[in-house]
Amino acid sequence: MTTKPTPRVRVPAKAAAGELIEIKTLISHEMESGQRKDAQGATIPRKILNRFSAIFNGKMFFAADWHPAISANPYQSFFFKATESGEFTFVWKDDDGSEYTAKNKLTVG
Amino acid sequence: MPSRITGLTRRSTLTAGAMAALAGLLGPRLAFADEKTVMAEIKKLYGDKPMGTGKIKLDVPEIAENGLVVPINVEVESPMTEADYVKAVHVWADGNPQPGIVSYSFTPAGGKASAATRMRLAQTQNIVCVAEMSNGALHMAKANVKVTIGGCGG
């Protein structure tokens, strides 16, 4: 049932200086809320991605702390003001300590 | 007669189903948050500081047919400069088993304090959103979402 979460990110490859760009991310993950019960009536333990961070050239510019109420296969969109070329790093942190990352390049000019 | 036997079996199956549903209703229920729980969470973070209104655009559907995936978009009016920006935005739901939905951290580099995600809602309830500005000012917004099929438990 548990497959390795695969992140998908949509970010423009190019932007004009000062342009506001929208970044959309999606990652496959069951986001087990810890509220559901299995067929035997036992509570299924919580296992969610609890934090998402967006980093540009080593500097974090947006983060989200997700609680169990976030839907399965969490979607997150947000904005970034392009000023220089560089690289985005997106990090998803799992309850079990694993981390999933995605990297995207941005060219400004 | 075979048809009667089938009918009987079907009826007993239906009865068993009804009993199971009743047991589900009468059995131990999940504890749900309420408005007080959410207020307590806000107080824990910000004490009794006054809350302004009007700066937050909280975009949620009025009616959600599927509580498992309810879109939510929060946007806070701000110039997003080093001197004046939105620092954090917290979202709670007052009728879920756990009130917390999401907490965002924004920076001036983001350029716009706006974020969208999808949430689970167990029942019809209020969404409460608090934004913290860089100067410490707080703003609040609320919206009610009618949920026709709940998204928690199961």
Short mmCIF file of C-alpha atoms in Angstrom, two decimals:
data_model
loop_
_atom_site.label_atom_id
_atom_site.label_comp_id
_atom_site.label_asym_id
_atom_site.label_seq_id
_atom_site.Cartn_x
_atom_site.Cartn_y
_atom_site.Cartn_z
CA MET A 1 0.00 0.00 0.00
CA THR A 2 2.76 2.38 0.91
CA THR A 3 4.65 3.55 -2.13
CA LYS A 4 7.57 5.92 -2.10
CA PRO A 5 6.20 9.45 -2.25
CA THR A 6 6.98 11.11 -5.56
CA PRO A 7 7.00 14.90 -5.57
CA ARG A 8 5.75 16.86 -8.56
CA VAL A 9 6.49 20.55 -8.88
CA ARG A 10 5.33 23.07 -11.44
CA VAL A 11 7.54 26.13 -11.54
CA PRO A 12 8.37 28.30 -14.58
CA ALA A 13 11.92 27.80 -15.90
CA LYS A 14 12.29 31.47 -16.81
CA ALA A 15 11.06 34.70 -15.26
CA ALA A 16 11.60 38.42 -15.69
CA ALA A 17 13.36 40.28 -12.86
CA GLY A 18 10.81 41.24 -10.23
CA GLU A 19 8.17 38.93 -11.64
CA LEU A 20 5.84 37.20 -9.22
CA ILE A 21 5.65 33.49 -10.02
CA GLU A 22 3.26 30.89 -8.70
CA ILE A 23 4.68 27.52 -7.67
CA LYS A 24 2.44 24.46 -7.47
CA THR A 25 3.50 21.27 -5.74
CA LEU A 26 1.93 17.87 -5.31
CA ILE A 27 3.30 14.75 -3.63
CA SER A 28 1.83 11.26 -3.43
CA HIS A 29 1.35 10.29 0.20
CA GLU A 30 -1.47 8.55 2.07
CA MET A 31 -1.47 11.19 4.91
CA GLU A 32 -2.82 8.72 7.46
CA SER A 33 -4.63 10.99 9.92
CA GLY A 34 -4.42 8.75 12.98
CA GLN A 35 -8.22 8.99 13.25
CA ARG A 36 -9.18 5.99 11.14
CA LYS A 37 -9.77 2.47 12.42
CA ASP A 38 -8.90 -0.78 10.66
CA ALA A 39 -11.29 -3.74 10.20
CA GLN A 40 -10.43 -4.99 13.72
CA GLY A 41 -11.34 -1.64 15.28
CA ALA A 42 -7.76 -0.71 16.11
CA THR A 43 -6.68 2.85 15.38
CA ILE A 44 -4.36 3.12 12.40
CA PRO A 45 -1.32 5.13 13.60
CA ARG A 46 -0.81 8.62 12.25
CA LYS A 47 1.70 9.00 9.43
CA ILE A 48 1.66 12.31 7.65
CA LEU A 49 4.04 14.70 5.94
CA ASN A 50 4.22 17.32 8.69
CA ARG A 51 6.34 20.03 7.12
CA PHE A 52 6.93 21.41 3.67
CA SER A 53 9.66 23.99 2.98
CA ALA A 54 10.55 25.95 -0.13
CA ILE A 55 14.16 27.14 -0.41
CA PHE A 56 15.80 29.34 -3.03
CA ASN A 57 19.61 29.46 -3.25
CA GLY A 58 19.86 28.06 0.27
CA LYS A 59 17.38 30.49 1.81
CA MET A 60 13.95 29.38 2.97
CA PHE A 61 11.19 31.65 1.72
CA PHE A 62 8.01 29.68 2.43
CA ALA A 63 7.06 26.84 4.78
CA ALA A 64 3.92 25.02 5.80
CA ASP A 65 3.27 22.93 8.91
CA TRP A 66 0.69 20.41 7.89
CA HIS A 67 -1.68 18.85 10.42
CA PRO A 68 -3.61 15.57 9.96
CA ALA A 69 -6.48 17.50 8.34
CA ILE A 70 -4.46 17.95 5.13
CA SER A 71 -5.84 15.71 2.38
CA ALA A 72 -4.03 12.67 1.00
CA ASN A 73 -1.55 13.46 -1.78
CA PRO A 74 -1.05 16.96 -0.41
CA TYR A 75 -1.18 19.89 -2.80
CA GLN A 76 0.41 23.20 -1.97
CA SER A 77 0.69 26.33 -4.04
CA PHE A 78 2.43 29.59 -3.12
CA PHE A 79 4.35 32.51 -4.61
CA PHE A 80 7.93 33.65 -5.16
CA LYS A 81 9.30 36.96 -6.35
CA ALA A 82 12.02 36.29 -8.94
CA THR A 83 15.05 38.54 -8.53
CA GLU A 84 18.04 36.39 -9.57
CA SER A 85 18.78 33.07 -11.25
CA GLY A 86 19.26 30.10 -9.03
CA GLU A 87 17.88 26.83 -7.80
CA PHE A 88 14.80 25.91 -5.81
CA THR A 89 14.86 23.07 -3.30
CA PHE A 90 11.56 21.76 -2.02
CA VAL A 91 11.59 19.52 1.04
CA TRP A 92 8.80 17.37 2.48
CA LYS A 93 9.34 15.92 5.97
CA ASP A 94 7.62 12.71 6.97
CA ASP A 95 6.52 11.69 10.49
CA ASP A 96 8.89 8.71 10.24
CA GLY A 97 11.87 11.02 9.71
CA SER A 98 12.24 10.52 5.96
CA GLU A 99 12.69 13.51 3.70
CA TYR A 100 11.72 13.89 0.09
CA THR A 101 13.21 16.63 -2.03
CA ALA A 102 12.76 18.14 -5.46
CA LYS A 103 15.00 20.65 -7.21
CA ASN A 104 14.13 23.11 -9.97
CA LYS A 105 16.27 25.71 -11.75
CA LEU A 106 15.10 29.26 -12.40
CA THR A 107 16.66 31.62 -14.93
CA VAL A 108 15.96 35.31 -14.47
CA GLY A 109 16.51 37.78 -17.28
CA MET B 1 -40.14 -21.84 -2.13
CA PRO B 2 -36.73 -20.63 -3.21
CA SER B 3 -37.88 -17.03 -3.66
CA ARG B 4 -39.10 -16.86 -0.06
CA ILE B 5 -35.80 -18.21 1.22
CA THR B 6 -33.95 -15.61 -0.80
CA GLY B 7 -36.26 -12.94 0.59
CA LEU B 8 -35.64 -14.06 4.11
CA THR B 9 -31.89 -14.12 3.65
CA ARG B 10 -32.00 -10.67 2.15
CA ARG B 11 -34.08 -9.35 5.03
CA SER B 12 -31.77 -10.80 7.65
CA THR B 13 -28.83 -9.27 5.81
CA LEU B 14 -30.58 -5.90 5.85
CA THR B 15 -31.34 -6.24 9.56
CA ALA B 16 -27.73 -7.11 10.29
CA GLY B 17 -26.68 -4.05 8.34
CA ALA B 18 -29.08 -1.81 10.24
CA MET B 19 -27.84 -3.20 13.56
CA ALA B 20 -24.25 -2.53 12.58
CA ALA B 21 -25.14 1.04 11.61
CA LEU B 22 -26.93 1.53 14.94
CA ALA B 23 -23.95 0.12 16.86
CA GLY B 24 -21.79 2.60 15.00
CA LEU B 25 -24.05 5.44 16.11
CA LEU B 26 -24.23 4.37 19.73
CA GLY B 27 -20.62 3.20 20.02
CA PRO B 28 -17.76 5.40 21.22
CA ARG B 29 -17.65 8.56 19.14
CA LEU B 30 -14.62 10.53 18.15
CA ALA B 31 -14.20 13.63 20.23
CA PHE B 32 -14.54 16.70 18.03
CA ALA B 33 -13.08 20.10 18.55
CA ASP B 34 -15.39 23.05 19.06
CA GLU B 35 -15.13 26.81 18.93
CA LYS B 36 -13.62 26.87 22.43
CA THR B 37 -10.80 24.51 21.44
CA VAL B 38 -9.87 26.78 18.55
CA MET B 39 -10.03 29.90 20.76
CA ALA B 40 -7.76 28.13 23.28
CA GLU B 41 -5.27 27.35 20.50
CA ILE B 42 -5.24 31.00 19.42
CA LYS B 43 -4.81 32.15 23.02
CA LYS B 44 -1.89 29.74 23.46
CA LEU B 45 -0.13 31.37 20.51
CA TYR B 46 -1.07 35.02 20.89
CA GLY B 47 -2.68 35.54 24.30
CA ASP B 48 -5.51 38.05 24.37
CA LYS B 49 -4.11 40.42 21.75
CA PRO B 50 -6.79 42.24 19.77
CA MET B 51 -7.67 40.94 16.31
CA GLY B 52 -8.30 43.10 13.30
CA THR B 53 -10.47 42.04 10.39
CA GLY B 54 -10.57 42.65 6.67
CA LYS B 55 -6.99 41.92 5.62
CA ILE B 56 -7.55 38.22 4.98
CA LYS B 57 -9.23 36.75 1.95
CA LEU B 58 -10.25 33.24 2.99
CA ASP B 59 -11.46 31.33 -0.02
CA VAL B 60 -13.32 28.08 0.78
CA PRO B 61 -16.39 26.54 -0.88
CA GLU B 62 -19.75 27.28 0.73
CA ILE B 63 -20.78 23.67 0.21
CA ALA B 64 -18.28 20.81 0.03
CA GLU B 65 -19.72 17.63 -1.39
CA ASN B 66 -16.67 15.61 -0.42
CA GLY B 67 -15.13 16.38 2.96
CA LEU B 68 -11.98 14.49 2.01
CA VAL B 69 -10.72 17.14 -0.39
CA VAL B 70 -11.89 20.67 0.31
CA PRO B 71 -9.87 23.36 -1.45
CA ILE B 72 -8.71 26.30 0.67
CA ASN B 73 -6.94 29.43 -0.49
CA VAL B 74 -5.73 32.07 1.97
CA GLU B 75 -4.50 35.45 0.85
CA VAL B 76 -3.40 38.28 3.14
CA GLU B 77 -3.18 41.84 1.96
CA SER B 78 0.37 43.12 2.52
CA PRO B 79 3.12 44.92 0.58
CA MET B 80 5.50 42.06 1.53
CA THR B 81 8.55 44.30 1.99
CA GLU B 82 11.30 43.86 4.62
CA ALA B 83 9.57 46.51 6.74
CA ASP B 84 6.02 45.25 6.41
CA TYR B 85 5.13 41.66 5.62
CA VAL B 86 2.99 38.74 6.72
CA LYS B 87 4.95 36.47 9.03
CA ALA B 88 2.57 33.61 9.71
CA VAL B 89 -0.90 32.38 8.90
CA HIS B 90 -2.67 29.69 10.91
CA VAL B 91 -5.81 27.84 9.91
CA TRP B 92 -8.09 25.87 12.22
CA ALA B 93 -11.34 23.96 11.81
CA ASP B 94 -13.67 23.95 14.81
CA GLY B 95 -15.49 20.70 14.06
CA ASN B 96 -12.67 18.28 13.22
CA PRO B 97 -11.29 15.67 15.63
CA GLN B 98 -8.16 17.83 15.77
CA PRO B 99 -8.59 21.55 15.11
CA GLY B 100 -5.25 22.29 13.40
CA ILE B 101 -5.19 22.37 9.61
CA VAL B 102 -2.09 24.26 8.52
CA SER B 103 0.37 26.93 9.64
CA TYR B 104 2.24 28.92 7.01
CA SER B 105 5.48 30.88 7.35
CA PHE B 106 5.88 33.67 4.83
CA THR B 107 8.87 35.88 4.02
CA PRO B 108 9.25 39.07 1.95
CA ALA B 109 11.07 36.95 -0.69
CA GLY B 110 7.78 35.23 -1.44
CA GLY B 111 6.39 38.51 -2.77
CA LYS B 112 2.77 37.61 -1.99
CA ALA B 113 1.17 36.12 1.12
CA SER B 114 -1.03 33.62 -0.63
CA ALA B 115 -1.17 29.84 -0.42
CA ALA B 116 -3.59 27.12 -1.42
CA THR B 117 -3.97 23.51 -0.33
CA ARG B 118 -6.66 20.86 0.21
CA MET B 119 -8.06 19.78 3.56
CA ARG B 120 -10.28 17.18 5.17
CA LEU B 121 -13.41 18.26 7.00
CA ALA B 122 -15.34 15.82 9.19
CA GLN B 123 -18.61 17.78 9.19
CA THR B 124 -20.16 21.18 8.58
CA GLN B 125 -18.07 23.67 10.53
CA ASN B 126 -16.23 26.98 10.68
CA ILE B 127 -12.78 27.61 9.29
CA VAL B 128 -10.86 30.12 11.40
CA CYS B 129 -7.81 31.88 10.05
CA VAL B 130 -5.36 34.15 11.92
CA ALA B 131 -2.59 36.14 10.23
CA GLU B 132 0.40 37.57 12.12
CA MET B 133 2.06 40.62 10.56
CA SER B 134 5.75 41.50 10.93
CA ASN B 135 4.85 44.34 13.34
CA GLY B 136 2.94 41.92 15.56
CA ALA B 137 -0.56 42.97 14.48
CA LEU B 138 -3.10 40.17 14.17
CA HIS B 139 -6.00 39.68 11.81
CA MET B 140 -8.76 37.10 11.80
CA ALA B 141 -11.21 35.69 9.29
CA LYS B 142 -13.91 33.02 9.53
CA ALA B 143 -15.90 31.06 7.00
CA ASN B 144 -18.49 28.34 7.28
CA VAL B 145 -18.31 25.25 5.08
CA LYS B 146 -21.29 22.92 4.73
CA VAL B 147 -20.05 19.37 4.34
CA THR B 148 -22.38 16.78 2.86
CA ILE B 149 -20.02 13.78 3.21
CA GLY B 150 -17.53 13.90 6.09
CA GLY B 151 -13.86 13.27 5.52
CA CYS B 152 -12.57 11.92 8.82
CA GLY B 153 -12.88 8.50 10.42
CA GLY B 154 -14.16 5.54 8.46
#
